[in-house]
PDB file of C-alpha atoms in Angstrom:
ATOM      1  CA  MET A  13      68.492 172.223 106.494  1.00  0.00           C
ATOM      2  CA  SER A  14      68.335 168.452 106.109  1.00  0.00           C
ATOM      3  CA  ILE A  15      66.504 166.701 103.287  1.00  0.00           C
ATOM      4  CA  PHE A  16      64.034 165.297 105.828  1.00  0.00           C
ATOM      5  CA  THR A  17      63.265 168.740 107.217  1.00  0.00           C
ATOM      6  CA  SER A  18      62.748 170.103 103.697  1.00  0.00           C
ATOM      7  CA  GLU A  19      60.217 167.372 102.987  1.00  0.00           C
ATOM      8  CA  LEU A  20      58.470 168.110 106.304  1.00  0.00           C
ATOM      9  CA  PHE A  21      58.010 171.750 105.265  1.00  0.00           C
ATOM     10  CA  LYS A  22      56.528 170.643 101.936  1.00  0.00           C
ATOM     11  CA  SER A  23      54.073 168.208 103.500  1.00  0.00           C
ATOM     12  CA  LYS A  24      53.141 170.542 106.380  1.00  0.00           C
ATOM     13  CA  PRO A  25      52.947 174.021 104.876  1.00  0.00           C
ATOM     14  CA  TYR A  26      51.653 175.831 107.984  1.00  0.00           C
ATOM     15  CA  ARG A  27      53.827 176.535 110.997  1.00  0.00           C
ATOM     16  CA  LEU A  28      51.128 176.702 113.701  1.00  0.00           C
ATOM     17  CA  GLY A  29      47.653 175.222 113.681  1.00  0.00           C
ATOM     18  CA  LEU A  30      44.904 176.027 116.175  1.00  0.00           C
ATOM     19  CA  THR A  31      41.896 173.830 117.016  1.00  0.00           C
ATOM     20  CA  LEU A  32      38.932 175.206 118.959  1.00  0.00           C
ATOM     21  CA  SER A  33      36.278 172.869 120.338  1.00  0.00           C
ATOM     22  CA  GLY A  34      32.596 173.548 120.644  1.00  0.00           C
ATOM     23  CA  GLY A  35      31.081 174.497 123.968  1.00  0.00           C
ATOM     24  CA  GLY A  36      28.491 177.244 123.577  1.00  0.00           C
ATOM     25  CA  ALA A  37      29.145 180.103 125.965  1.00  0.00           C
ATOM     26  CA  LYS A  38      32.244 178.291 127.214  1.00  0.00           C
ATOM     27  CA  CYS A  39      33.888 179.223 123.915  1.00  0.00           C
ATOM     28  CA  MET A  40      34.632 182.639 125.380  1.00  0.00           C
ATOM     29  CA  ALA A  41      37.642 180.872 126.883  1.00  0.00           C
ATOM     30  CA  HIS A  42      38.987 180.487 123.325  1.00  0.00           C
ATOM     31  CA  ILE A  43      39.073 184.255 123.033  1.00  0.00           C
ATOM     32  CA  GLY A  44      41.170 184.375 126.201  1.00  0.00           C
ATOM     33  CA  LEU A  45      43.636 182.005 124.529  1.00  0.00           C
ATOM     34  CA  LEU A  46      43.777 184.200 121.422  1.00  0.00           C
ATOM     35  CA  GLN A  47      44.391 187.273 123.581  1.00  0.00           C
ATOM     36  CA  TYR A  48      47.260 185.594 125.416  1.00  0.00           C
ATOM     37  CA  LEU A  49      48.856 184.377 122.179  1.00  0.00           C
ATOM     38  CA  LYS A  50      48.520 187.874 120.714  1.00  0.00           C
ATOM     39  CA  GLU A  51      50.357 189.378 123.675  1.00  0.00           C
ATOM     40  CA  GLN A  52      53.143 186.837 123.115  1.00  0.00           C
ATOM     41  CA  GLY A  53      53.408 187.700 119.425  1.00  0.00           C
ATOM     42  CA  VAL A  54      52.146 184.247 118.410  1.00  0.00           C
ATOM     43  CA  GLU A  55      49.714 183.956 115.516  1.00  0.00           C
ATOM     44  CA  PRO A  56      48.104 180.711 114.268  1.00  0.00           C
ATOM     45  CA  ASP A  57      48.342 180.140 110.528  1.00  0.00           C
ATOM     46  CA  ILE A  58      45.439 177.717 110.093  1.00  0.00           C
ATOM     47  CA  ILE A  59      42.373 177.010 112.270  1.00  0.00           C
ATOM     48  CA  SER A  60      39.821 174.244 112.708  1.00  0.00           C
ATOM     49  CA  GLY A  61      36.738 174.501 114.854  1.00  0.00           C
ATOM     50  CA  ALA A  62      33.351 173.118 115.784  1.00  0.00           C
ATOM     51  CA  SER A  63      30.228 175.024 116.821  1.00  0.00           C
ATOM     52  CA  GLY A  64      31.132 178.043 118.973  1.00  0.00           C
ATOM     53  CA  GLY A  65      34.799 177.317 118.342  1.00  0.00           C
ATOM     54  CA  ALA A  66      34.146 177.656 114.615  1.00  0.00           C
ATOM     55  CA  MET A  67      32.514 181.046 115.232  1.00  0.00           C
ATOM     56  CA  VAL A  68      35.497 182.299 117.241  1.00  0.00           C
ATOM     57  CA  GLY A  69      37.912 180.877 114.673  1.00  0.00           C
ATOM     58  CA  ALA A  70      36.081 182.526 111.792  1.00  0.00           C
ATOM     59  CA  LEU A  71      36.083 185.946 113.423  1.00  0.00           C
ATOM     60  CA  HIS A  72      39.795 185.611 114.177  1.00  0.00           C
ATOM     61  CA  SER A  73      40.512 184.418 110.642  1.00  0.00           C
ATOM     62  CA  ALA A  74      38.722 187.498 109.323  1.00  0.00           C
ATOM     63  CA  GLY A  75      41.142 189.701 111.232  1.00  0.00           C
ATOM     64  CA  TYR A  76      39.066 190.753 114.239  1.00  0.00           C
ATOM     65  CA  ALA A  77      40.974 191.353 117.469  1.00  0.00           C
ATOM     66  CA  PRO A  78      40.101 189.283 120.573  1.00  0.00           C
ATOM     67  CA  GLU A  79      38.336 192.213 122.228  1.00  0.00           C
ATOM     68  CA  GLU A  80      36.190 192.683 119.107  1.00  0.00           C
ATOM     69  CA  ILE A  81      35.300 188.985 119.079  1.00  0.00           C
ATOM     70  CA  LEU A  82      34.260 189.100 122.736  1.00  0.00           C
ATOM     71  CA  ASP A  83      32.176 192.192 122.055  1.00  0.00           C
ATOM     72  CA  PHE A  84      30.400 190.353 119.221  1.00  0.00           C
ATOM     73  CA  PHE A  85      29.173 187.616 121.558  1.00  0.00           C
ATOM     74  CA  VAL A  86      28.294 190.018 124.374  1.00  0.00           C
ATOM     75  CA  SER A  87      26.352 192.380 122.122  1.00  0.00           C
ATOM     76  CA  THR A  88      24.657 189.776 119.901  1.00  0.00           C
ATOM     77  CA  LYS A  89      22.585 188.264 122.731  1.00  0.00           C
ATOM     78  CA  MET A  90      21.736 185.121 120.803  1.00  0.00           C
ATOM     79  CA  PHE A  91      19.159 183.984 123.349  1.00  0.00           C
ATOM     80  CA  SER A  92      17.147 187.210 123.252  1.00  0.00           C
ATOM     81  CA  LEU A  93      13.431 187.148 122.429  1.00  0.00           C
ATOM     82  CA  LYS A  94      14.024 188.603 118.962  1.00  0.00           C
ATOM     83  CA  ASN A  95      15.831 185.386 117.955  1.00  0.00           C
ATOM     84  CA  LEU A  96      13.172 182.955 119.128  1.00  0.00           C
ATOM     85  CA  SER A  97      11.993 180.314 116.686  1.00  0.00           C
ATOM     86  CA  PHE A  98       8.323 179.741 115.984  1.00  0.00           C
ATOM     87  CA  ASN A  99       8.617 176.092 115.011  1.00  0.00           C
ATOM     88  CA  ALA A 100       9.206 172.894 116.948  1.00  0.00           C
ATOM     89  CA  LEU A 101      12.752 172.282 115.699  1.00  0.00           C
ATOM     90  CA  GLY A 102      14.583 174.518 118.143  1.00  0.00           C
ATOM     91  CA  LEU A 103      14.278 177.363 120.625  1.00  0.00           C
ATOM     92  CA  ILE A 104      16.427 179.837 118.640  1.00  0.00           C
ATOM     93  CA  ASP A 105      16.096 180.472 114.893  1.00  0.00           C
ATOM     94  CA  SER A 106      19.464 179.817 113.229  1.00  0.00           C
ATOM     95  CA  ALA A 107      18.473 182.019 110.275  1.00  0.00           C
ATOM     96  CA  LYS A 108      18.115 184.985 112.631  1.00  0.00           C
ATOM     97  CA  ILE A 109      21.529 184.248 114.112  1.00  0.00           C
ATOM     98  CA  ALA A 110      22.984 184.229 110.595  1.00  0.00           C
ATOM     99  CA  LYS A 111      21.949 187.856 110.133  1.00  0.00           C
ATOM    100  CA  ASN A 112      24.206 188.862 113.025  1.00  0.00           C
ATOM    101  CA  PHE A 113      27.212 187.626 111.057  1.00  0.00           C
ATOM    102  CA  GLN A 114      26.526 189.586 107.880  1.00  0.00           C
ATOM    103  CA  PRO A 115      28.191 192.857 108.983  1.00  0.00           C
ATOM    104  CA  TYR A 116      31.255 190.909 110.124  1.00  0.00           C
ATOM    105  CA  PHE A 117      31.590 188.793 106.977  1.00  0.00           C
ATOM    106  CA  PRO A 118      30.332 191.056 104.156  1.00  0.00           C
ATOM    107  CA  GLU A 119      31.801 188.822 101.437  1.00  0.00           C
ATOM    108  CA  ASP A 120      30.420 185.680 103.113  1.00  0.00           C
ATOM    109  CA  SER A 121      33.081 183.269 101.899  1.00  0.00           C
ATOM    110  CA  PHE A 122      35.919 181.201 103.289  1.00  0.00           C
ATOM    111  CA  GLU A 123      38.047 182.577 100.472  1.00  0.00           C
ATOM    112  CA  SER A 124      37.744 186.127 101.873  1.00  0.00           C
ATOM    113  CA  LEU A 125      39.332 185.133 105.195  1.00  0.00           C
ATOM    114  CA  LYS A 126      42.919 186.043 105.967  1.00  0.00           C
ATOM    115  CA  LYS A 127      43.863 182.465 106.855  1.00  0.00           C
ATOM    116  CA  PRO A 128      42.493 178.967 106.148  1.00  0.00           C
ATOM    117  CA  LEU A 129      39.586 177.792 108.279  1.00  0.00           C
ATOM    118  CA  TYR A 130      38.058 174.311 108.550  1.00  0.00           C
ATOM    119  CA  VAL A 131      34.557 174.023 110.018  1.00  0.00           C
ATOM    120  CA  VAL A 132      32.777 170.782 110.884  1.00  0.00           C
ATOM    121  CA  ALA A 133      29.004 170.214 110.872  1.00  0.00           C
ATOM    122  CA  THR A 134      26.820 167.130 111.194  1.00  0.00           C
ATOM    123  CA  ASP A 135      24.844 165.965 108.151  1.00  0.00           C
ATOM    124  CA  LEU A 136      21.588 164.708 109.662  1.00  0.00           C
ATOM    125  CA  ASN A 137      20.467 163.082 106.411  1.00  0.00           C
ATOM    126  CA  LYS A 138      23.508 160.838 106.025  1.00  0.00           C
ATOM    127  CA  ALA A 139      24.471 160.720 109.722  1.00  0.00           C
ATOM    128  CA  GLN A 140      28.032 161.796 108.988  1.00  0.00           C
ATOM    129  CA  GLN A 141      30.488 164.633 109.342  1.00  0.00           C
ATOM    130  CA  THR A 142      30.723 167.399 106.754  1.00  0.00           C
ATOM    131  CA  VAL A 143      33.795 169.628 106.582  1.00  0.00           C
ATOM    132  CA  PHE A 144      33.563 173.124 105.111  1.00  0.00           C
ATOM    133  CA  ASN A 145      36.573 175.161 104.018  1.00  0.00           C
ATOM    134  CA  SER A 146      35.282 176.952 100.929  1.00  0.00           C
ATOM    135  CA  GLY A 147      32.113 178.657  99.710  1.00  0.00           C
ATOM    136  CA  SER A 148      29.524 180.277 101.986  1.00  0.00           C
ATOM    137  CA  LEU A 149      31.011 180.987 105.402  1.00  0.00           C
ATOM    138  CA  ILE A 150      27.881 182.093 107.265  1.00  0.00           C
ATOM    139  CA  ASN A 151      25.877 179.009 106.298  1.00  0.00           C
ATOM    140  CA  ALA A 152      28.756 176.811 107.457  1.00  0.00           C
ATOM    141  CA  LEU A 153      28.990 178.616 110.799  1.00  0.00           C
ATOM    142  CA  THR A 154      25.273 178.417 111.546  1.00  0.00           C
ATOM    143  CA  ALA A 155      25.220 174.756 110.497  1.00  0.00           C
ATOM    144  CA  SER A 156      28.182 173.949 112.734  1.00  0.00           C
ATOM    145  CA  SER A 157      26.560 175.760 115.672  1.00  0.00           C
ATOM    146  CA  ALA A 158      23.013 174.371 115.437  1.00  0.00           C
ATOM    147  CA  TYR A 159      22.997 172.846 118.922  1.00  0.00           C
ATOM    148  CA  PRO A 160      20.170 170.257 119.046  1.00  0.00           C
ATOM    149  CA  ALA A 161      16.905 171.501 120.550  1.00  0.00           C
ATOM    150  CA  MET A 162      18.392 174.933 121.215  1.00  0.00           C
ATOM    151  CA  PHE A 163      19.049 176.146 117.636  1.00  0.00           C
ATOM    152  CA  THR A 164      17.010 175.110 114.621  1.00  0.00           C
ATOM    153  CA  PRO A 165      18.804 172.801 112.150  1.00  0.00           C
ATOM    154  CA  VAL A 166      20.160 174.507 109.048  1.00  0.00           C
ATOM    155  CA  LYS A 167      18.662 173.452 105.711  1.00  0.00           C
ATOM    156  CA  TRP A 168      21.180 174.155 102.971  1.00  0.00           C
ATOM    157  CA  GLN A 169      21.633 172.755  99.460  1.00  0.00           C
ATOM    158  CA  GLY A 170      19.198 169.915 100.065  1.00  0.00           C
ATOM    159  CA  THR A 171      20.795 168.790 103.328  1.00  0.00           C
ATOM    160  CA  VAL A 172      19.821 169.308 106.963  1.00  0.00           C
ATOM    161  CA  TYR A 173      22.755 170.160 109.246  1.00  0.00           C
ATOM    162  CA  ALA A 174      23.181 170.267 113.009  1.00  0.00           C
ATOM    163  CA  ASP A 175      25.995 171.036 115.430  1.00  0.00           C
ATOM    164  CA  GLY A 176      29.424 169.769 114.376  1.00  0.00           C
ATOM    165  CA  GLY A 177      30.156 168.797 117.947  1.00  0.00           C
ATOM    166  CA  ILE A 178      27.725 165.874 117.709  1.00  0.00           C
ATOM    167  CA  ILE A 179      30.296 163.921 115.698  1.00  0.00           C
ATOM    168  CA  ASN A 180      33.574 165.813 116.094  1.00  0.00           C
ATOM    169  CA  ASN A 181      33.666 168.361 118.893  1.00  0.00           C
ATOM    170  CA  TYR A 182      37.464 168.731 118.821  1.00  0.00           C
ATOM    171  CA  PRO A 183      38.376 168.576 115.096  1.00  0.00           C
ATOM    172  CA  SER A 184      42.135 168.599 115.458  1.00  0.00           C
ATOM    173  CA  ASP A 185      42.331 165.832 112.851  1.00  0.00           C
ATOM    174  CA  LEU A 186      41.179 168.222 110.113  1.00  0.00           C
ATOM    175  CA  ILE A 187      44.417 170.229 110.118  1.00  0.00           C
ATOM    176  CA  HIS A 188      46.949 168.150 112.033  1.00  0.00           C
ATOM    177  CA  ASP A 189      48.713 166.896 108.919  1.00  0.00           C
ATOM    178  CA  LEU A 190      48.965 170.434 107.546  1.00  0.00           C
ATOM    179  CA  CYS A 191      50.844 172.144 110.388  1.00  0.00           C
ATOM    180  CA  ARG A 192      54.258 171.621 111.939  1.00  0.00           C
ATOM    181  CA  HIS A 193      53.103 172.704 115.395  1.00  0.00           C
ATOM    182  CA  HIS A 194      49.612 172.423 116.791  1.00  0.00           C
ATOM    183  CA  ILE A 195      47.750 173.834 119.796  1.00  0.00           C
ATOM    184  CA  GLY A 196      44.131 173.438 120.782  1.00  0.00           C
ATOM    185  CA  MET A 197      41.616 174.191 123.496  1.00  0.00           C
ATOM    186  CA  TYR A 198      38.841 171.767 124.443  1.00  0.00           C
ATOM    187  CA  LEU A 199      36.001 172.722 126.724  1.00  0.00           C
ATOM    188  CA  ALA A 200      34.155 169.530 127.571  1.00  0.00           C
ATOM    189  CA  PRO A 201      36.258 167.463 129.969  1.00  0.00           C
ATOM    190  CA  ILE A 202      34.145 164.538 131.180  1.00  0.00           C
ATOM    191  CA  MET A 203      34.104 164.509 134.968  1.00  0.00           C
ATOM    192  CA  SER A 204      31.867 162.871 137.549  1.00  0.00           C
ATOM    193  CA  ARG A 205      28.813 164.936 138.468  1.00  0.00           C
ATOM    194  CA  PRO A 206      26.688 164.778 141.664  1.00  0.00           C
ATOM    195  CA  SER A 207      22.923 164.527 141.291  1.00  0.00           C
ATOM    196  CA  GLU A 208      22.362 168.070 142.522  1.00  0.00           C
ATOM    197  CA  HIS A 209      24.347 169.387 139.537  1.00  0.00           C
ATOM    198  CA  PHE A 210      21.331 168.787 137.294  1.00  0.00           C
ATOM    199  CA  ALA A 211      19.114 171.664 138.309  1.00  0.00           C
ATOM    200  CA  ASN A 212      17.339 172.369 135.012  1.00  0.00           C
ATOM    201  CA  THR A 213      16.827 171.193 131.443  1.00  0.00           C
ATOM    202  CA  PHE A 214      19.893 173.067 130.226  1.00  0.00           C
ATOM    203  CA  ASP A 215      22.141 171.195 132.691  1.00  0.00           C
ATOM    204  CA  VAL A 216      20.819 167.840 131.472  1.00  0.00           C
ATOM    205  CA  LEU A 217      21.071 168.778 127.786  1.00  0.00           C
ATOM    206  CA  ASP A 218      24.624 170.059 128.194  1.00  0.00           C
ATOM    207  CA  ARG A 219      25.656 166.858 129.991  1.00  0.00           C
ATOM    208  CA  VAL A 220      24.059 164.570 127.400  1.00  0.00           C
ATOM    209  CA  PHE A 221      25.820 166.436 124.610  1.00  0.00           C
ATOM    210  CA  GLN A 222      29.176 166.172 126.410  1.00  0.00           C
ATOM    211  CA  ILE A 223      28.841 162.416 126.842  1.00  0.00           C
ATOM    212  CA  TYR A 224      27.583 161.786 123.326  1.00  0.00           C
ATOM    213  CA  SER A 225      30.371 163.726 121.652  1.00  0.00           C
ATOM    214  CA  SER A 226      33.183 162.499 123.898  1.00  0.00           C
ATOM    215  CA  ALA A 227      34.325 159.397 121.972  1.00  0.00           C
ATOM    216  CA  ARG A 228      35.904 161.141 119.002  1.00  0.00           C
ATOM    217  CA  GLN A 229      37.125 164.020 121.139  1.00  0.00           C
ATOM    218  CA  PHE A 230      39.226 161.588 123.158  1.00  0.00           C
ATOM    219  CA  ALA A 231      40.738 160.236 119.944  1.00  0.00           C
ATOM    220  CA  ASN A 232      41.662 163.734 118.740  1.00  0.00           C
ATOM    221  CA  ILE A 233      42.819 165.256 121.989  1.00  0.00           C
ATOM    222  CA  ASN A 234      46.330 163.837 121.755  1.00  0.00           C
ATOM    223  CA  LEU A 235      47.001 165.094 118.244  1.00  0.00           C
ATOM    224  CA  PRO A 236      48.057 168.665 119.136  1.00  0.00           C
ATOM    225  CA  GLU A 237      51.314 169.145 121.007  1.00  0.00           C
ATOM    226  CA  VAL A 238      49.364 171.222 123.516  1.00  0.00           C
ATOM    227  CA  SER A 239      45.672 170.684 124.311  1.00  0.00           C
ATOM    228  CA  LEU A 240      44.366 173.045 126.964  1.00  0.00           C
ATOM    229  CA  ALA A 241      41.290 172.649 129.168  1.00  0.00           C
ATOM    230  CA  PRO A 242      40.915 175.816 131.274  1.00  0.00           C
ATOM    231  CA  GLU A 243      40.884 175.229 134.998  1.00  0.00           C
ATOM    232  CA  GLY A 244      37.290 175.493 136.233  1.00  0.00           C
ATOM    233  CA  ILE A 245      35.650 175.145 132.807  1.00  0.00           C
ATOM    234  CA  GLU A 246      33.904 171.959 133.942  1.00  0.00           C
ATOM    235  CA  ASP A 247      31.826 174.095 136.299  1.00  0.00           C
ATOM    236  CA  CYS A 248      30.560 176.299 133.477  1.00  0.00           C
ATOM    237  CA  SER A 249      27.551 175.697 131.259  1.00  0.00           C
ATOM    238  CA  ALA A 250      27.170 176.115 127.525  1.00  0.00           C
ATOM    239  CA  PHE A 251      24.212 178.372 128.333  1.00  0.00           C
ATOM    240  CA  MET A 252      25.885 180.918 130.630  1.00  0.00           C
ATOM    241  CA  VAL A 253      25.054 183.744 128.256  1.00  0.00           C
ATOM    242  CA  LYS A 254      24.734 186.789 130.510  1.00  0.00           C
ATOM    243  CA  PRO A 255      27.361 189.444 129.664  1.00  0.00           C
ATOM    244  CA  ASP A 256      29.139 189.146 133.015  1.00  0.00           C
ATOM    245  CA  GLN A 257      29.243 185.348 132.659  1.00  0.00           C
ATOM    246  CA  LEU A 258      30.707 185.566 129.150  1.00  0.00           C
ATOM    247  CA  LYS A 259      33.396 187.968 130.316  1.00  0.00           C
ATOM    248  CA  SER A 260      34.164 185.754 133.316  1.00  0.00           C
ATOM    249  CA  ILE A 261      34.694 182.713 131.062  1.00  0.00           C
ATOM    250  CA  TYR A 262      36.934 184.798 128.789  1.00  0.00           C
ATOM    251  CA  GLU A 263      39.055 185.738 131.795  1.00  0.00           C
ATOM    252  CA  MET A 264      39.137 182.083 132.876  1.00  0.00           C
ATOM    253  CA  GLY A 265      40.567 181.114 129.497  1.00  0.00           C
ATOM    254  CA  TYR A 266      43.128 183.895 129.543  1.00  0.00           C
ATOM    255  CA  ASN A 267      44.297 183.255 133.108  1.00  0.00           C
ATOM    256  CA  SER A 268      44.549 179.497 132.561  1.00  0.00           C
ATOM    257  CA  CYS A 269      46.699 180.046 129.469  1.00  0.00           C
ATOM    258  CA  ARG A 270      48.959 182.489 131.260  1.00  0.00           C
ATOM    259  CA  LYS A 271      49.388 180.090 134.174  1.00  0.00           C
ATOM    260  CA  TYR A 272      50.213 177.180 131.878  1.00  0.00           C
ATOM    261  CA  PHE A 273      52.645 179.026 129.627  1.00  0.00           C
ATOM    262  CA  GLU A 274      54.447 180.587 132.557  1.00  0.00           C
ATOM    263  CA  SER A 275      55.148 177.119 133.955  1.00  0.00           C
ATOM    264  CA  GLU A 276      55.134 173.750 132.200  1.00  0.00           C
ATOM    265  CA  GLY A 277      54.209 175.220 128.812  1.00  0.00           C
ATOM    266  CA  ALA A 278      57.022 177.773 128.763  1.00  0.00           C
ATOM    267  CA  GLN A 279      59.297 175.601 126.659  1.00  0.00           C
ATOM    268  CA  TRP A 280      56.705 175.013 123.949  1.00  0.00           C
ATOM    269  CA  LEU A 281      55.914 178.729 123.805  1.00  0.00           C
ATOM    270  CA  SER A 282      59.615 179.578 123.553  1.00  0.00           C
ATOM    271  CA  THR A 283      59.935 177.222 120.599  1.00  0.00           C
ATOM    272  CA  ILE A 284      56.958 178.761 118.822  1.00  0.00           C
ATOM    273  CA  LYS A 285      58.366 182.236 119.417  1.00  0.00           C
ATOM    274  CA  GLY A 286      61.613 181.209 117.765  1.00  0.00           C
ATOM    275  CA  GLY A 287      63.706 179.898 120.625  1.00  0.00           C
ATOM    276  CA  ASN A 288      65.586 176.611 120.566  1.00  0.00           C
ATOM    277  CA  PRO A 289      65.268 175.041 124.018  1.00  0.00           C
ATOM    278  CA  LYS A 290      66.018 171.452 124.884  1.00  0.00           C
ATOM    279  CA  ARG A 291      63.111 169.092 124.488  1.00  0.00           C
ATOM    280  CA  THR A 292      61.200 167.769 127.454  1.00  0.00           C
ATOM    281  CA  SER A 293      59.046 164.695 127.825  1.00  0.00           C
ATOM    282  CA  TRP A 294      55.752 166.579 127.601  1.00  0.00           C
ATOM    283  CA  PHE A 295      56.686 168.389 124.400  1.00  0.00           C
ATOM    284  CA  LYS A 296      55.485 165.945 121.762  1.00  0.00           C
ATOM    285  CA  LEU A 297      56.921 166.011 118.259  1.00  0.00           C
ATOM    286  CA  PRO A 298      56.295 163.726 115.265  1.00  0.00           C
ATOM    287  CA  ILE A 299      58.767 160.854 115.296  1.00  0.00           C
ATOM    288  CA  GLY A 300      61.922 161.788 113.426  1.00  0.00           C
ATOM    289  CA  SER A 301      61.172 165.498 113.123  1.00  0.00           C
ATOM    290  CA  ASP A 302      63.208 168.460 114.315  1.00  0.00           C
ATOM    291  CA  THR A 303      62.018 171.467 116.248  1.00  0.00           C
ATOM    292  CA  GLN A 304      61.058 174.154 113.736  1.00  0.00           C
TER     293      GLN A 304
END
């Protein structure tokens, strides 16, 4: 091993990082990615996430299998009447959502997870990003997922938090300098929409949120070696919460990953699995580094 490579290992202690964007119900596609990676024997060592991506990442970091994570979202029914808020700050009470996490995270701490997790939320008081990677896990997850108008903001330690995706919906920058390889999935590609697409308030709210959070996402999207946007995800809504819709989005994520890694992404996957293929133009590595 060269001196340069030794220094690279010291400065980037994790082999594979995973970044999961926000996207509400669309985050079921992340679970499809995790299932495909599991079948390939590939396991991320460190994870960053925003909003629903943070939820999926936390459950994975706690050791839950992809099918268990999908079952959590299907069975929780976050938009059910029992979770309604009785104030003007949001439709769904974030405190009620927090209770659903308690059986899954009994120790309620980042430190109890099996791998490092970085979660981003938006500090409404200071109008800036807050990154959580220690302390209370459930508070961080509900803060990161407090989608404006839909979920009530989270008041915690004298600060009011809202969805992390407002400022950083694809937080690849949080872990990029810590991992030697990096993959991510983003779920909010900005595409032209016809007028008839906006059929209800949810369609408008989802679109506004996509546009507002797009600037930083574009800056972060090129950081991972592989950034995946499942084919057809642009036709899905963050509020497609019926069980059959959630399962359909999961399958979309899985099938898109399989299609990609059986074609142009095969070389990257081979490298991660321990192969040593020749490099190609799409396989991006830090300047001067060697394939690990």
